[in-house]
């Protein structure tokens, strides 16, 4: 049984804590009174996010934050950090996440995402830290047989190396608990995280052409892109475009704080869906974003994107019943906050 500890006495090591979901989670952890150690190699994030975090949480809470620029796969560096801070819990976000890129760079994706997880859990084990929350994805459900998706819905074959890394890391962490039941593993399956911090100080900062819908819509709204390419309007959905369960990144962040509180003093493996339970189509997103930014957003209909599923959305009753967590923001809130971030930071953190 892992020891039950109060937030003020809990050191949480956050890998990938400078990234989109990581940075929002760090804000909620600091606001919740936790001590936070971030390990991030800044390969897809900016150091400037830490100034923004400090502005949001204030000096007192920010004093509980330590940042190390290091690769999680750098065992000597990670060992030193564990020696120094003796983290009680780990939230593991660090990983490559571009689906298309993973198809052309499978070795890099497997080596980075799986390699860093193996290094991380080995160093955790050496230091007697056996509590981990892993950033998984609804991608493990593949093309669903029925909706909404519950945690009991079957895992399906992944359609790309990125998806396989999520799939396999879930298995690795489950096997770890089988071998040593003292491990305390929470697998959080995110649906589609969008939005930005309501302050307008933090948000998604994709490098190059965005792969995901909402960052692309946001860049079209600001005039950086000519039109949104809608990938297919012949799906079996109300308007023919793909349906997803979009979740505000702040709701996702509070989901991690809820998971930390829930796992406190437990051991086992538990899976939670983090979504809103509501499906929204591509055209509904474009419409909601047009309202948020105050002008029409041009779009063109294109062919389907290979590997895309028709629709997915979550049943989130398990997270509500066990952890007392529920998403609070709706699509209008998500688009408003994305637009607030995009319009005030047209070039992201480097702007
Ligand atoms: C959403 C909808 C597209 C872009 C992916 C990963 C998943 C997770 C989140 C990432 C679909 C349509 C998109 C565009 C479009 N992990 N679309 N034009 O594919 O549901 O999930 O991102 O880190 O694992 O698979 O998200 O935002 O790419 O697409 O029409 O330019 O928007 O076809 O219906 P997806 P998405």
Short mmCIF file of C-alpha atoms and ligand atoms in Angstrom, two decimals:
data_model
loop_
_atom_site.label_atom_id
_atom_site.label_comp_id
_atom_site.label_asym_id
_atom_site.label_seq_id
_atom_site.Cartn_x
_atom_site.Cartn_y
_atom_site.Cartn_z
CA UNK A 1 0.00 0.00 0.00
CA UNK A 2 1.48 3.34 -0.95
CA UNK A 3 1.69 5.82 1.86
CA UNK A 4 -1.06 8.44 2.20
CA UNK A 5 0.41 11.94 2.12
CA UNK A 6 -0.93 15.50 2.14
CA UNK A 7 -0.37 17.65 -0.98
CA UNK A 8 2.05 19.98 0.83
CA UNK A 9 4.24 16.95 1.64
CA UNK A 10 3.94 15.40 -1.82
CA UNK A 11 6.64 15.92 -4.42
CA UNK A 12 5.28 15.24 -7.91
CA UNK A 13 7.76 14.76 -10.72
CA UNK A 14 6.19 15.83 -14.02
CA UNK A 15 7.89 14.69 -17.22
CA UNK A 16 7.02 16.87 -20.19
CA UNK A 17 5.78 19.54 -17.80
CA UNK A 18 6.61 22.37 -20.22
CA UNK A 19 4.30 21.01 -22.92
CA UNK A 20 0.67 21.81 -23.65
CA UNK A 21 -1.08 19.46 -21.23
CA UNK A 22 1.89 19.28 -18.84
CA UNK A 23 2.11 23.03 -18.26
CA UNK A 24 -1.62 23.33 -17.52
CA UNK A 25 -1.34 20.42 -15.11
CA UNK A 26 1.64 22.05 -13.36
CA UNK A 27 -0.52 25.15 -12.75
CA UNK A 28 -3.27 23.06 -11.16
CA UNK A 29 -0.77 21.09 -9.05
CA UNK A 30 0.91 24.23 -7.72
CA UNK A 31 -2.48 25.80 -7.01
CA UNK A 32 -3.42 22.61 -5.18
CA UNK A 33 -0.39 22.98 -2.88
CA UNK A 34 1.82 20.25 -4.38
CA UNK A 35 5.59 20.47 -4.76
CA UNK A 36 6.45 20.03 -8.43
CA UNK A 37 9.64 19.00 -10.23
CA UNK A 38 9.45 19.32 -14.00
CA UNK A 39 11.76 17.34 -16.28
CA UNK A 40 11.52 18.45 -19.91
CA UNK A 41 14.13 18.55 -22.68
CA UNK A 42 12.31 21.45 -24.38
CA UNK A 43 12.42 19.55 -27.69
CA UNK A 44 8.82 20.60 -28.34
CA UNK A 45 8.24 23.27 -25.68
CA UNK A 46 9.48 26.67 -24.59
CA UNK A 47 11.24 27.67 -21.40
CA UNK A 48 9.11 30.84 -21.45
CA UNK A 49 6.13 28.84 -20.22
CA UNK A 50 7.60 28.94 -16.70
CA UNK A 51 7.28 32.72 -16.48
CA UNK A 52 3.65 32.36 -17.49
CA UNK A 53 3.07 29.64 -14.88
CA UNK A 54 4.57 31.93 -12.21
CA UNK A 55 2.32 34.82 -13.25
CA UNK A 56 -0.76 32.59 -13.00
CA UNK A 57 -0.04 30.86 -9.66
CA UNK A 58 1.80 33.69 -7.87
CA UNK A 59 5.17 33.76 -6.14
CA UNK A 60 4.33 31.59 -3.13
CA UNK A 61 3.07 28.62 -5.12
CA UNK A 62 5.76 29.15 -7.77
CA UNK A 63 8.41 28.70 -5.07
CA UNK A 64 7.36 25.02 -5.02
CA UNK A 65 8.38 24.53 -8.66
CA UNK A 66 11.76 23.27 -9.86
CA UNK A 67 12.63 22.81 -13.52
CA UNK A 68 15.34 20.60 -15.02
CA UNK A 69 16.12 20.74 -18.72
CA UNK A 70 16.83 17.07 -19.30
CA UNK A 71 15.79 14.14 -21.44
CA UNK A 72 13.85 11.55 -19.43
CA UNK A 73 15.90 8.92 -21.26
CA UNK A 74 19.13 10.38 -19.83
CA UNK A 75 19.48 7.96 -16.94
CA UNK A 76 22.34 9.70 -15.08
CA UNK A 77 20.48 13.03 -15.23
CA UNK A 78 17.21 11.45 -14.10
CA UNK A 79 18.95 9.55 -11.29
CA UNK A 80 20.47 12.79 -10.01
CA UNK A 81 17.06 14.46 -9.99
CA UNK A 82 15.54 11.53 -8.06
CA UNK A 83 18.49 11.54 -5.62
CA UNK A 84 17.94 15.23 -5.01
CA UNK A 85 14.12 15.38 -4.72
CA UNK A 86 12.88 11.86 -3.87
CA UNK A 87 9.58 12.34 -5.72
CA UNK A 88 6.55 10.59 -4.24
CA UNK A 89 4.50 10.47 -7.44
CA UNK A 90 5.25 10.79 -11.15
CA UNK A 91 3.04 12.14 -13.91
CA UNK A 92 4.48 11.03 -17.22
CA UNK A 93 3.65 13.26 -20.20
CA UNK A 94 6.98 13.37 -22.04
CA UNK A 95 6.80 11.84 -25.50
CA UNK A 96 6.61 12.50 -29.21
CA UNK A 97 2.99 12.98 -30.28
CA UNK A 98 2.64 13.66 -34.00
CA UNK A 99 0.66 10.80 -35.52
CA UNK A 100 1.78 11.38 -39.14
CA UNK A 101 5.44 11.84 -38.20
CA UNK A 102 5.35 8.59 -36.22
CA UNK A 103 4.58 6.70 -39.45
CA UNK A 104 7.74 8.00 -41.13
CA UNK A 105 9.91 7.83 -37.98
CA UNK A 106 8.89 4.64 -36.17
CA UNK A 107 12.33 4.01 -34.66
CA UNK A 108 12.44 7.51 -33.16
CA UNK A 109 8.92 7.15 -31.75
CA UNK A 110 9.43 3.70 -30.21
CA UNK A 111 12.87 4.55 -28.92
CA UNK A 112 11.83 7.87 -27.41
CA UNK A 113 8.38 7.09 -26.02
CA UNK A 114 8.97 3.54 -24.87
CA UNK A 115 12.66 4.00 -24.07
CA UNK A 116 12.04 6.98 -21.81
CA UNK A 117 9.23 5.17 -20.00
CA UNK A 118 11.46 2.16 -19.30
CA UNK A 119 14.24 4.39 -18.01
CA UNK A 120 11.76 6.34 -15.90
CA UNK A 121 10.13 3.35 -14.21
CA UNK A 122 13.50 1.71 -13.59
CA UNK A 123 14.84 4.85 -11.89
CA UNK A 124 11.54 5.13 -9.96
CA UNK A 125 11.90 1.54 -8.78
CA UNK A 126 15.51 2.13 -7.68
CA UNK A 127 14.26 5.02 -5.55
CA UNK A 128 11.23 3.23 -4.12
CA UNK A 129 8.78 5.48 -5.96
CA UNK A 130 6.00 3.29 -7.37
CA UNK A 131 3.16 5.69 -8.12
CA UNK A 132 2.70 6.81 -11.70
CA UNK A 133 0.01 8.54 -13.73
CA UNK A 134 0.42 7.95 -17.45
CA UNK A 135 -0.76 10.17 -20.25
CA UNK A 136 -2.59 7.70 -22.44
CA UNK A 137 -5.03 8.31 -25.24
CA UNK A 138 -8.43 7.34 -26.58
CA UNK A 139 -6.45 6.25 -29.63
CA UNK A 140 -6.10 2.83 -27.90
CA UNK A 141 -9.83 2.23 -28.57
CA UNK A 142 -9.24 2.41 -32.34
CA UNK A 143 -12.42 2.23 -34.42
CA UNK A 144 -15.13 1.71 -31.77
CA UNK A 145 -17.79 -1.01 -32.01
CA UNK A 146 -20.19 1.07 -29.95
CA UNK A 147 -20.41 4.49 -28.34
CA UNK A 148 -19.89 5.95 -25.81
CA UNK A 149 -16.54 4.36 -24.98
CA UNK A 150 -16.17 3.05 -21.46
CA UNK A 151 -12.91 1.89 -19.89
CA UNK A 152 -14.17 -1.66 -20.54
CA UNK A 153 -14.40 -1.08 -24.31
CA UNK A 154 -11.84 -3.25 -26.09
CA UNK A 155 -8.44 -1.95 -27.07
CA UNK A 156 -8.02 -2.26 -30.84
CA UNK A 157 -5.02 -2.48 -33.14
CA UNK A 158 -3.34 0.91 -33.39
CA UNK A 159 -3.07 2.45 -36.85
CA UNK A 160 0.28 4.20 -36.34
CA UNK A 161 3.45 3.94 -34.20
CA UNK A 162 2.36 6.84 -31.96
CA UNK A 163 -0.82 4.94 -31.09
CA UNK A 164 1.18 1.74 -30.52
CA UNK A 165 3.47 3.51 -28.05
CA UNK A 166 0.44 4.53 -25.94
CA UNK A 167 -0.97 1.01 -26.28
CA UNK A 168 2.30 -0.68 -25.29
CA UNK A 169 3.16 1.66 -22.43
CA UNK A 170 -0.25 0.90 -20.90
CA UNK A 171 0.68 -2.79 -21.13
CA UNK A 172 4.18 -2.24 -19.72
CA UNK A 173 2.82 -0.40 -16.68
CA UNK A 174 0.15 -3.06 -16.16
CA UNK A 175 2.79 -5.81 -16.29
CA UNK A 176 4.89 -3.87 -13.80
CA UNK A 177 2.02 -3.99 -11.33
CA UNK A 178 1.52 -7.71 -11.96
CA UNK A 179 5.17 -8.32 -11.12
CA UNK A 180 5.13 -6.04 -8.08
CA UNK A 181 1.65 -5.27 -6.69
CA UNK A 182 3.02 -2.32 -4.73
CA UNK A 183 2.94 -0.31 -7.96
CA UNK A 184 0.18 2.24 -8.14
CA UNK A 185 -0.63 2.95 -11.79
CA UNK A 186 -3.28 5.28 -13.21
CA UNK A 187 -3.79 5.29 -16.98
CA UNK A 188 -5.62 8.40 -18.12
CA UNK A 189 -7.09 8.07 -21.59
CA UNK A 190 -7.50 11.54 -23.00
CA UNK A 191 -10.01 12.29 -25.70
CA UNK A 192 -9.22 15.44 -27.79
CA UNK A 193 -7.57 18.13 -25.65
CA UNK A 194 -8.07 21.69 -26.92
CA UNK A 195 -8.58 25.16 -25.45
CA UNK A 196 -6.05 27.17 -23.49
CA UNK A 197 -5.64 28.72 -20.07
CA UNK A 198 -8.48 31.26 -19.54
CA UNK A 199 -5.85 33.89 -18.64
CA UNK A 200 -4.61 33.83 -22.26
CA UNK A 201 -1.07 33.24 -20.93
CA UNK A 202 -0.70 29.56 -21.86
CA UNK A 203 -1.88 27.46 -24.76
CA UNK A 204 -0.91 25.09 -27.53
CA UNK A 205 2.13 26.16 -29.53
CA UNK A 206 2.54 23.70 -32.40
CA UNK A 207 5.70 23.92 -34.47
CA UNK A 208 5.08 24.21 -38.23
CA UNK A 209 1.76 23.26 -39.79
CA UNK A 210 -0.64 21.97 -37.13
CA UNK A 211 -1.77 18.35 -37.49
CA UNK A 212 -4.75 18.70 -35.18
CA UNK A 213 -8.00 20.39 -36.05
CA UNK A 214 -8.35 23.18 -33.50
CA UNK A 215 -4.82 24.62 -33.79
CA UNK A 216 -5.35 24.65 -37.56
CA UNK A 217 -8.71 26.40 -37.18
CA UNK A 218 -7.12 28.93 -34.80
CA UNK A 219 -4.31 29.70 -37.26
CA UNK A 220 -6.87 30.08 -40.06
CA UNK A 221 -8.91 32.44 -37.88
CA UNK A 222 -5.86 34.66 -37.40
CA UNK A 223 -5.01 34.59 -41.11
CA UNK A 224 -1.89 32.41 -40.98
CA UNK A 225 -3.64 29.70 -43.06
CA UNK A 226 -6.01 30.28 -45.98
CA UNK A 227 -8.70 27.75 -45.14
CA UNK A 228 -9.37 24.75 -42.94
CA UNK A 229 -9.16 21.46 -44.81
CA UNK A 230 -12.09 19.35 -43.66
CA UNK A 231 -11.08 15.73 -44.01
CA UNK A 232 -14.23 14.10 -45.36
CA UNK A 233 -17.93 15.00 -45.25
CA UNK A 234 -19.27 11.57 -46.13
CA UNK A 235 -19.01 9.94 -42.70
CA UNK A 236 -22.05 8.41 -41.06
CA UNK A 237 -22.55 11.38 -38.72
CA UNK A 238 -25.27 14.09 -38.60
CA UNK A 239 -23.37 16.49 -40.92
CA UNK A 240 -21.03 13.95 -42.50
CA UNK A 241 -17.87 15.21 -40.79
CA UNK A 242 -15.87 13.40 -38.09
CA UNK A 243 -17.10 13.55 -34.51
CA UNK A 244 -14.78 13.79 -31.48
CA UNK A 245 -15.01 14.38 -27.75
CA UNK A 246 -13.11 17.66 -27.30
CA UNK A 247 -12.03 18.46 -23.75
CA UNK A 248 -10.72 21.73 -22.34
CA UNK A 249 -7.07 21.41 -21.33
CA UNK A 250 -7.83 22.91 -17.90
CA UNK A 251 -10.41 20.17 -17.29
CA UNK A 252 -7.80 17.64 -18.32
CA UNK A 253 -5.34 19.23 -15.89
CA UNK A 254 -7.79 19.05 -12.98
CA UNK A 255 -8.35 15.41 -13.94
CA UNK A 256 -4.71 14.75 -13.05
CA UNK A 257 -5.06 16.46 -9.68
CA UNK A 258 -8.19 14.37 -9.02
CA UNK A 259 -6.26 11.22 -9.99
CA UNK A 260 -3.42 12.12 -7.60
CA UNK A 261 -5.88 12.55 -4.75
CA UNK A 262 -7.67 9.33 -5.67
CA UNK A 263 -4.50 7.20 -5.93
CA UNK A 264 -3.15 8.50 -2.62
CA UNK A 265 -2.63 5.51 -0.31
CA UNK A 266 -3.68 2.94 -2.92
CA UNK A 267 -2.02 0.39 -5.13
CA UNK A 268 -3.25 -1.22 -8.34
CA UNK A 269 -3.88 -0.32 -11.95
CA UNK A 270 -6.85 1.87 -12.81
CA UNK A 271 -7.95 3.32 -16.13
CA UNK A 272 -10.00 6.50 -16.49
CA UNK A 273 -11.42 8.16 -19.58
CA UNK A 274 -11.03 11.93 -19.53
CA UNK A 275 -13.50 13.54 -21.90
CA UNK A 276 -16.78 15.42 -21.71
CA UNK A 277 -19.09 12.70 -23.00
CA UNK A 278 -20.25 14.94 -25.84
CA UNK A 279 -19.40 14.48 -29.50
CA UNK A 280 -18.78 17.52 -31.74
CA UNK A 281 -18.30 17.47 -35.52
CA UNK A 282 -15.60 19.26 -37.51
CA UNK A 283 -18.17 21.69 -38.93
CA UNK A 284 -19.56 22.39 -35.44
CA UNK A 285 -16.03 23.24 -34.30
CA UNK A 286 -15.55 25.63 -37.22
CA UNK A 287 -18.90 27.25 -36.43
CA UNK A 288 -18.17 27.61 -32.71
CA UNK A 289 -14.73 29.05 -33.43
CA UNK A 290 -16.21 31.52 -35.95
CA UNK A 291 -18.51 32.79 -33.18
CA UNK A 292 -15.58 33.05 -30.76
CA UNK A 293 -13.40 35.06 -33.16
CA UNK A 294 -16.28 37.11 -34.61
CA UNK A 295 -15.84 36.26 -38.28
CA UNK A 296 -16.44 33.39 -40.69
CA UNK A 297 -13.62 30.88 -40.98
CA UNK A 298 -13.13 29.63 -44.56
CA UNK A 299 -13.00 25.88 -45.14
CA UNK A 300 -12.76 23.42 -48.00
CA UNK A 301 -13.95 19.83 -48.06
CA UNK A 302 -11.21 17.32 -48.83
CA UNK A 303 -10.85 13.55 -48.94
CA UNK A 304 -10.90 11.56 -45.71
CA UNK A 305 -7.59 11.36 -43.83
CA UNK A 306 -6.28 7.78 -43.70
CA UNK A 307 -6.58 6.21 -40.25
CA UNK A 308 -9.35 8.54 -39.01
CA UNK A 309 -12.35 7.01 -37.27
CA UNK A 310 -15.93 8.21 -37.89
CA UNK A 311 -16.78 9.15 -34.33
CA UNK A 312 -15.65 8.69 -30.77
CA UNK A 313 -16.77 10.06 -27.45
CA UNK A 314 -16.36 8.96 -23.88
CA UNK A 315 -18.45 7.68 -21.06
CA UNK A 316 -16.80 9.51 -18.16
CA UNK A 317 -18.97 8.17 -15.36
CA UNK A 318 -16.12 6.17 -13.85
CA UNK A 319 -13.98 9.29 -13.29
CA UNK A 320 -17.03 11.05 -11.84
CA UNK A 321 -18.03 8.19 -9.53
CA UNK A 322 -14.57 7.23 -8.27
CA UNK A 323 -12.54 10.45 -8.41
CA UNK A 324 -15.36 13.00 -8.21
CA UNK A 325 -14.07 14.61 -11.41
CA UNK A 326 -16.16 16.04 -14.23
CA UNK A 327 -15.38 18.34 -17.14
CA UNK A 328 -16.78 21.84 -16.59
CA UNK A 329 -16.06 23.65 -19.86
CA UNK A 330 -18.13 23.35 -23.05
CA UNK A 331 -17.19 23.84 -26.72
CA UNK A 332 -17.92 27.59 -26.59
CA UNK A 333 -15.54 27.96 -23.61
CA UNK A 334 -12.87 25.91 -25.39
CA UNK A 335 -13.06 28.00 -28.58
CA UNK A 336 -13.16 31.28 -26.61
CA UNK A 337 -10.01 30.34 -24.68
CA UNK A 338 -8.20 29.01 -27.76
CA UNK A 339 -8.98 32.25 -29.58
CA UNK A 340 -7.92 34.38 -26.61
CA UNK A 341 -4.57 32.58 -26.54
CA UNK A 342 -4.09 32.59 -30.33
CA UNK A 343 -5.03 36.25 -30.80
CA UNK A 344 -2.79 37.46 -27.96
CA UNK A 345 0.10 35.14 -28.84
CA UNK A 346 0.00 34.78 -32.63
CA UNK A 347 3.46 33.24 -32.65
CA UNK A 348 3.02 31.18 -29.49
CA UNK A 349 5.57 31.63 -26.71
CA UNK A 350 8.15 33.07 -29.08
CA UNK A 351 5.81 35.83 -30.25
C1 LIG B 1 -10.08 15.73 -35.23
C2 LIG B 1 -11.09 15.69 -36.37
C3 LIG B 1 -10.17 14.91 -38.45
C4 LIG B 1 -7.39 18.26 -38.94
C5 LIG B 1 -5.32 12.89 -32.70
C6 LIG B 1 -4.58 11.65 -32.31
C7 LIG B 1 -4.91 11.29 -30.91
C8 LIG B 1 -4.64 12.45 -29.96
C9 LIG B 1 -5.26 13.71 -30.45
C10 LIG B 1 -2.42 13.49 -30.02
C11 LIG B 1 -11.00 14.45 -37.25
C12 LIG B 1 -10.58 16.36 -38.56
C13 LIG B 1 -8.35 17.39 -38.48
C14 LIG B 1 -7.67 19.05 -40.09
C15 LIG B 1 -9.86 18.01 -40.22
N1 LIG B 1 -3.27 12.54 -29.67
N2 LIG B 1 -9.56 17.26 -39.11
N3 LIG B 1 -8.90 18.89 -40.68
O1 LIG B 1 -7.25 12.55 -35.11
O2 LIG B 1 -9.08 12.76 -33.37
O3 LIG B 1 -6.74 12.64 -32.64
O4 LIG B 1 -4.98 13.94 -31.81
O5 LIG B 1 -1.50 13.87 -29.45
O6 LIG B 1 -4.19 10.18 -30.55
O7 LIG B 1 -4.94 10.60 -33.19
O8 LIG B 1 -7.53 14.69 -33.72
O9 LIG B 1 -7.53 17.11 -34.19
O10 LIG B 1 -6.27 15.56 -35.74
O11 LIG B 1 -8.77 15.51 -35.75
O12 LIG B 1 -10.94 17.92 -40.79
O13 LIG B 1 -6.86 19.86 -40.55
O14 LIG B 1 -10.82 16.79 -37.25
O15 LIG B 1 -10.45 14.22 -39.63
O16 LIG B 1 -12.32 14.12 -37.65
P1 LIG B 1 -7.71 13.07 -33.81
P2 LIG B 1 -7.44 15.78 -34.85
#
